PDB file of C-alpha atoms in Angstrom:
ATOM      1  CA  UNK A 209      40.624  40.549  21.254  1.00  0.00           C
ATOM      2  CA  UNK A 210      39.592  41.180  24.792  1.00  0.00           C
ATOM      3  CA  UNK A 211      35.917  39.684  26.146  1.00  0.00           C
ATOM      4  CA  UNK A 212      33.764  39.417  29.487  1.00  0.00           C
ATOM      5  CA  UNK A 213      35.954  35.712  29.328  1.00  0.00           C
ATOM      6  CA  UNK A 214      38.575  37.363  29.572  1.00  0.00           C
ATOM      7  CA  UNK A 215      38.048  38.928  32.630  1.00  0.00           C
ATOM      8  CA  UNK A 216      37.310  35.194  34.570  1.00  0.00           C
ATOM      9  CA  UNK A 217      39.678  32.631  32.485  1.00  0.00           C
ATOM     10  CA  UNK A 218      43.221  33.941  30.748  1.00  0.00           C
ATOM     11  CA  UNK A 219      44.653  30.983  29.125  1.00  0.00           C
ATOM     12  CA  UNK A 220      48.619  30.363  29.404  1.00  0.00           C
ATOM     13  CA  UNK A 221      49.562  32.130  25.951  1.00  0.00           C
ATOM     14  CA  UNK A 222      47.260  34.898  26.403  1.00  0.00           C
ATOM     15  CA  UNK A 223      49.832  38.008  27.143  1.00  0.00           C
ATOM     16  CA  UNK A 224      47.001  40.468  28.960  1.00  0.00           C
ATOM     17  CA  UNK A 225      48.690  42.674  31.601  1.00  0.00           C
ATOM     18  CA  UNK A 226      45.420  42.065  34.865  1.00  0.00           C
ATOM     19  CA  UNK A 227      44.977  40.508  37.590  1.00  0.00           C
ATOM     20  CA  UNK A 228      46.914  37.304  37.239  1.00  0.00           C
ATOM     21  CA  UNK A 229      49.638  35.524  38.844  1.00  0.00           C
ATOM     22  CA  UNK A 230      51.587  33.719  36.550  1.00  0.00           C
ATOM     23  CA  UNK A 231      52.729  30.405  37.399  1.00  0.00           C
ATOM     24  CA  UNK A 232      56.153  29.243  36.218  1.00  0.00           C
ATOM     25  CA  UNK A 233      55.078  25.815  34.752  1.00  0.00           C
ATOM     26  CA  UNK A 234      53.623  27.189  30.853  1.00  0.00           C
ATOM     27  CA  UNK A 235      51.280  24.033  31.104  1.00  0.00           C
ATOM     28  CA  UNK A 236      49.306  25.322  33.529  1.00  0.00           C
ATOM     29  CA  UNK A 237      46.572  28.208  33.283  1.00  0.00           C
ATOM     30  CA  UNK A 238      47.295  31.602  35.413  1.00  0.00           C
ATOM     31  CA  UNK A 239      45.413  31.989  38.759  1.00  0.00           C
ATOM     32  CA  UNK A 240      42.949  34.892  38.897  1.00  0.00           C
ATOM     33  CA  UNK A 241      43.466  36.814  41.654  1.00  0.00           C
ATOM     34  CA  UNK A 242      41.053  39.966  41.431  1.00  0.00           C
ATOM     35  CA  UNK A 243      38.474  39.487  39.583  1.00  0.00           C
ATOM     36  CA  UNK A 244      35.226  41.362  41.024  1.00  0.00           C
ATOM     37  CA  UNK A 245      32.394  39.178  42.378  1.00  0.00           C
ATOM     38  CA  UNK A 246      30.034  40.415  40.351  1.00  0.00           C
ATOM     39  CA  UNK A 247      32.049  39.378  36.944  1.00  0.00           C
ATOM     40  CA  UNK A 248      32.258  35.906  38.374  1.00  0.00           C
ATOM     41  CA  UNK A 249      28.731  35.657  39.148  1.00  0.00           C
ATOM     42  CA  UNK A 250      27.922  36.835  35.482  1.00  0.00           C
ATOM     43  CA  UNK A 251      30.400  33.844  34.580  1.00  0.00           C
ATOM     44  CA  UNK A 252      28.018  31.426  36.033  1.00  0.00           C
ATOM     45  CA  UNK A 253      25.139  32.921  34.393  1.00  0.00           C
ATOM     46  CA  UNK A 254      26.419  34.144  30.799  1.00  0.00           C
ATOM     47  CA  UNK A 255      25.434  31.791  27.371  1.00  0.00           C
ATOM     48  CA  UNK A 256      23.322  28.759  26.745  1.00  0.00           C
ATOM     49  CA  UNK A 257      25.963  26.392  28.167  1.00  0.00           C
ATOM     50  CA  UNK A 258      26.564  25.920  31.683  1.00  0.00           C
ATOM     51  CA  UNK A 259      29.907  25.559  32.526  1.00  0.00           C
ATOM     52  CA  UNK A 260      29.594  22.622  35.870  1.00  0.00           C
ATOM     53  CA  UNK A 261      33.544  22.757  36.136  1.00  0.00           C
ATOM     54  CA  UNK A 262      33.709  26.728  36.553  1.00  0.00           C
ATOM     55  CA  UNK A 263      30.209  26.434  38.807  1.00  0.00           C
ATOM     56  CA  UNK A 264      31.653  23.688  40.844  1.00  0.00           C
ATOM     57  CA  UNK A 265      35.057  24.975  41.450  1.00  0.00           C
ATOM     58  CA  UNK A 266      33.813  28.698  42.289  1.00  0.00           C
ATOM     59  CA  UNK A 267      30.928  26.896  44.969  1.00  0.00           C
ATOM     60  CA  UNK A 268      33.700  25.053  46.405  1.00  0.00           C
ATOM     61  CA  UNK A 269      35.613  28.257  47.034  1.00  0.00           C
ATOM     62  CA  UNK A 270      33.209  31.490  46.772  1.00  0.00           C
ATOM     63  CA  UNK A 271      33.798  31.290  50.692  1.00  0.00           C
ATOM     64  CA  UNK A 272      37.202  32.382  50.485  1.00  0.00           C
ATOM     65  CA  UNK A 273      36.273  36.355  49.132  1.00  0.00           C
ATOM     66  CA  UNK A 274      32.627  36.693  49.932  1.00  0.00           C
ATOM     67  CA  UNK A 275      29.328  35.240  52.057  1.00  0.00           C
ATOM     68  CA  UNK A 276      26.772  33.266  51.341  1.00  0.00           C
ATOM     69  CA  UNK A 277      24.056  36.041  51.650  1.00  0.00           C
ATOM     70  CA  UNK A 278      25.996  38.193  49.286  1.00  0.00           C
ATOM     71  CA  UNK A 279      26.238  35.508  46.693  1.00  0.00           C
ATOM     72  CA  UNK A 280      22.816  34.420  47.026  1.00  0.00           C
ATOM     73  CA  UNK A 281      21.834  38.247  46.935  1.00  0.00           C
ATOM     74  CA  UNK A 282      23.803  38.801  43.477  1.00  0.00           C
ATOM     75  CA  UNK A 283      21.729  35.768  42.191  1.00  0.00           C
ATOM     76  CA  UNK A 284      18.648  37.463  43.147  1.00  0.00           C
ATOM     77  CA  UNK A 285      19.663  40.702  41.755  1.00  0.00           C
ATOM     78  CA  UNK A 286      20.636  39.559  38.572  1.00  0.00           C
ATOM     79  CA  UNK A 287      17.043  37.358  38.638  1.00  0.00           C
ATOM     80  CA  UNK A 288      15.489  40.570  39.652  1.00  0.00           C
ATOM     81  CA  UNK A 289      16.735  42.275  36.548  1.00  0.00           C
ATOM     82  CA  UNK A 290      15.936  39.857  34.023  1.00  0.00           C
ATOM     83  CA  UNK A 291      12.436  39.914  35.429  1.00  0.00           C
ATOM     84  CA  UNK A 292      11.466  43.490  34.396  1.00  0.00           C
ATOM     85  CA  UNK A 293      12.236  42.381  31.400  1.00  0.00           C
ATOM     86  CA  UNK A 294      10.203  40.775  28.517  1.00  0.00           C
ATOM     87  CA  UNK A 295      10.359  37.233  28.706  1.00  0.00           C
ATOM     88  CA  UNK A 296      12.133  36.037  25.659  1.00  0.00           C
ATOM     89  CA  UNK A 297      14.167  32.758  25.054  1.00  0.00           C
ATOM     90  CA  UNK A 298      17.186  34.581  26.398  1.00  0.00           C
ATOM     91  CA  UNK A 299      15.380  36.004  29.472  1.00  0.00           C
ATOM     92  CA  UNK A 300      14.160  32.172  30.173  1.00  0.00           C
ATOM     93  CA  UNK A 301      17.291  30.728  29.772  1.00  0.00           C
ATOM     94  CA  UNK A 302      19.263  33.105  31.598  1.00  0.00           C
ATOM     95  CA  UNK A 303      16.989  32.247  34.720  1.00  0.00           C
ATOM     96  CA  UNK A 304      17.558  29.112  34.497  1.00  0.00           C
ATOM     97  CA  UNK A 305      20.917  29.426  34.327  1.00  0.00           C
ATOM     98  CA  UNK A 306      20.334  30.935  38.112  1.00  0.00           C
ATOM     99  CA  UNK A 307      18.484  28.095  39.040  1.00  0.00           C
ATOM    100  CA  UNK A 308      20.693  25.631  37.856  1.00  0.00           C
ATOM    101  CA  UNK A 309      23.313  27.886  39.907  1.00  0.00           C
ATOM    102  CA  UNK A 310      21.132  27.367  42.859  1.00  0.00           C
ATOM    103  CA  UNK A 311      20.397  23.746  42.526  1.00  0.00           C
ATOM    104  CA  UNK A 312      24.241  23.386  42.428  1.00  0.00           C
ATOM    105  CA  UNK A 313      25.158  25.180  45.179  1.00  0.00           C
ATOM    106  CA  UNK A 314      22.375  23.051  47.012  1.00  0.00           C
ATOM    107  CA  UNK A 315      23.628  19.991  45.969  1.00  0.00           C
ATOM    108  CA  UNK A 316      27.167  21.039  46.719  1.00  0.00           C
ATOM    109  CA  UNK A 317      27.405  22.919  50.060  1.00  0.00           C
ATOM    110  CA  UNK A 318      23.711  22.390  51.402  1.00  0.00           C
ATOM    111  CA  UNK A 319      25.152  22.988  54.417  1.00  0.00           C
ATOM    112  CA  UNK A 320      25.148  26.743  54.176  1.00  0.00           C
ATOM    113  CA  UNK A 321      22.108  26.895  53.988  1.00  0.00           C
ATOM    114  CA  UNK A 322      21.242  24.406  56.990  1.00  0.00           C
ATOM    115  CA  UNK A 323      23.384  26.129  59.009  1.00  0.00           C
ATOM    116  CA  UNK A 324      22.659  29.837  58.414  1.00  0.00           C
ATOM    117  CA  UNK A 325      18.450  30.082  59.281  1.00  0.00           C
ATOM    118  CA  UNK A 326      18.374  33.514  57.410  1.00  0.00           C
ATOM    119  CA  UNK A 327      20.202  32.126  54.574  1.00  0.00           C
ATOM    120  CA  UNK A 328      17.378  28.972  54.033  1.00  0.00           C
ATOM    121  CA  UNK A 329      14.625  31.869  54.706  1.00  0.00           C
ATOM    122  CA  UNK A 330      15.665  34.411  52.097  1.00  0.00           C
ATOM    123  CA  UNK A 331      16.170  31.421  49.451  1.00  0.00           C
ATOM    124  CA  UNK A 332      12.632  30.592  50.674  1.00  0.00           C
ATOM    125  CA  UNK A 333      11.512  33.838  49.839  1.00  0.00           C
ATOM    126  CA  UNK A 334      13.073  34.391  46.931  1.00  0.00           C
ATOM    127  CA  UNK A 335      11.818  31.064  45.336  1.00  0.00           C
ATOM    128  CA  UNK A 336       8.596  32.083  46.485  1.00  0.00           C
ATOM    129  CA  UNK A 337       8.772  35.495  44.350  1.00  0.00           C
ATOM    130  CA  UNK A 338       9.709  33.064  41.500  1.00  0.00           C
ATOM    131  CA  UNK A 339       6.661  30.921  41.452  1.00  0.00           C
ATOM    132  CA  UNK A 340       4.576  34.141  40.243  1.00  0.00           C
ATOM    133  CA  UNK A 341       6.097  32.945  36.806  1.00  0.00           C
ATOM    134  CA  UNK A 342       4.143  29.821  36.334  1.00  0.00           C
ATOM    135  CA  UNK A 343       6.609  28.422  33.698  1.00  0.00           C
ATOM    136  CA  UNK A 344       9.300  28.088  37.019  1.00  0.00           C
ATOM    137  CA  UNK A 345       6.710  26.412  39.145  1.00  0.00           C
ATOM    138  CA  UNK A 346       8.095  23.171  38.880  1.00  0.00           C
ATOM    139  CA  UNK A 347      11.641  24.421  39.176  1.00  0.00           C
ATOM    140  CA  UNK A 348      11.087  26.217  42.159  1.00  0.00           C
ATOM    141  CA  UNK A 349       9.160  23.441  44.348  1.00  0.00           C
ATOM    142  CA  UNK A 350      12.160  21.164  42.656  1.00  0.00           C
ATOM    143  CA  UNK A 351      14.609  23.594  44.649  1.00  0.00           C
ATOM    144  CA  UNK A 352      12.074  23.882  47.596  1.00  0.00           C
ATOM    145  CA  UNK A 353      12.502  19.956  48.164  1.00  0.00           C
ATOM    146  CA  UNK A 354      16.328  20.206  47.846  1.00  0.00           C
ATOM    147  CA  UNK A 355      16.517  22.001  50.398  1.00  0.00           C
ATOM    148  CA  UNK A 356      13.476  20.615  52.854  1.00  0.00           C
ATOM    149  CA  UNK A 357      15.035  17.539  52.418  1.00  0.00           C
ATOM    150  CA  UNK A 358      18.895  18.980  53.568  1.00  0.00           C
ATOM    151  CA  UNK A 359      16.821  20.212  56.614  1.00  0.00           C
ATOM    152  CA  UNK A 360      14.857  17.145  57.271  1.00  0.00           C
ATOM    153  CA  UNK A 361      17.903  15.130  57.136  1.00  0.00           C
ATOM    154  CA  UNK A 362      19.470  17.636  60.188  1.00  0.00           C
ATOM    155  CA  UNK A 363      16.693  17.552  62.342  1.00  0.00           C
ATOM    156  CA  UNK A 364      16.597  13.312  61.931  1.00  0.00           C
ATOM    157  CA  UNK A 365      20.346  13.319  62.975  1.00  0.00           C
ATOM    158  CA  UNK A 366      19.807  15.710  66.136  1.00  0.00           C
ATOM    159  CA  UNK A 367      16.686  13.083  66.933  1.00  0.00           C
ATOM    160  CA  UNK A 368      19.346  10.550  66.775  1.00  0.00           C
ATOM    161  CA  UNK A 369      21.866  11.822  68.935  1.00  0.00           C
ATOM    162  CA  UNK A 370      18.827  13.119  71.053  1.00  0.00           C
ATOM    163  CA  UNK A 371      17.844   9.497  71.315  1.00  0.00           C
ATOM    164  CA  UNK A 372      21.142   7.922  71.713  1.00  0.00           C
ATOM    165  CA  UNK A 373      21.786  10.158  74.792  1.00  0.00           C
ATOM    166  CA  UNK A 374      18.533   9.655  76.243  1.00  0.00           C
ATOM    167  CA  UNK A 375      19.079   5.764  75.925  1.00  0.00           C
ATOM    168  CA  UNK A 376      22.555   6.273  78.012  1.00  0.00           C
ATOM    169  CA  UNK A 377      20.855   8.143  80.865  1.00  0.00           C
ATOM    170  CA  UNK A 378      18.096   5.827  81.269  1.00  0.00           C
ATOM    171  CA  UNK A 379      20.797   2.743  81.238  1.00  0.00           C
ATOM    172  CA  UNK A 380      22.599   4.843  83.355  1.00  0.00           C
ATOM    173  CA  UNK A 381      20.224   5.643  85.680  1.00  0.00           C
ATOM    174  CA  UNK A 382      18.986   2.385  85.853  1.00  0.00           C
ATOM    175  CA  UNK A 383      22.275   0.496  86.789  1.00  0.00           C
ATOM    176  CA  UNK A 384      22.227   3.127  89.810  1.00  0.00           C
ATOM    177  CA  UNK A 385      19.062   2.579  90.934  1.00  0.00           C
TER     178      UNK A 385
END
């Protein structure tokens, strides 16, 4: 029987005729090749479980077919949805689920978001929008410091090096003079 899984994950004995290169050793599963961003974003999302090998292995490689504003748009869009709706267990959990997605891709590649200023701003904003829901309060300044702390940690390293070159020039300068 065909599912949404379906789509993301076709084990090695499944005979389904889409978007899969098969590999040539039956103990391995079949690469998915074109499956559309937004199904794999749902796949991060979808049920009660996360799934941290699936969320880990797509933030390790989302680079390869999309950017980090349109992934962190998708997030927002799918949080954006949920919100007009009423807030039931599977309206909660499903937003969590998108903050656990967050916190993840945080954790994992924090430097996308140190290095892109408009990237670290929308999050901002978006987490922001999110504390109007008092029951995410404490997961959004949880995310805020995540990421405050990735940008503290920058800005302590370029004092550093700011410091160490400083401290040459004045050695420097004062073995001329």
């Amino acid at each position: 029987m065909y599912s949404e899984y379906d789509q993301v994950y076709c084990p090695p004995d499944h005979n389904t005729d889409h978007n899969t290169d098969r590999n040539t050793d039956p103990n391995t599963d079949p690469l998915v090749t074109h499956t559309p961003l937004d199904s794999l974003v749902d796949k991060l999302i979808q049920g009660v479980v996360t799934d941290p090998v699936f969320t880990n292995e797509f933030l390790s490689v989302y680079k390869l077919f999309t950017t980090s504003s349109e992934l962190l748009g998708l997030l927002q869009a799918k949080f954006d949805i949920r919100r007009d709706q009423p807030h039931d267990a599977a309206d909660k959990t499903q937003k969590l689920k998108i903050f656990s997605v967050i916190k993840s891709w945080l954790c994992i590649n924090k430097q996308d978001f140190i290095a892109d200023g408009l990237l670290s701003s929308n999050l901002r904003i978006f987490l922001q929008s999110c504390k109007k829901e008092e029951w995410l309060s404490k997961w959004v300044e949880f995310l805020k410091k995540i990421l405050e702390f990735g940008e503290s940690k920058e800005e302590e390293e370029e004092e550093v090096v700011v410091n160490e070159v400083a401290k040459k020039e004045f050695f420097m300068a004062s073995e001329r003079g």
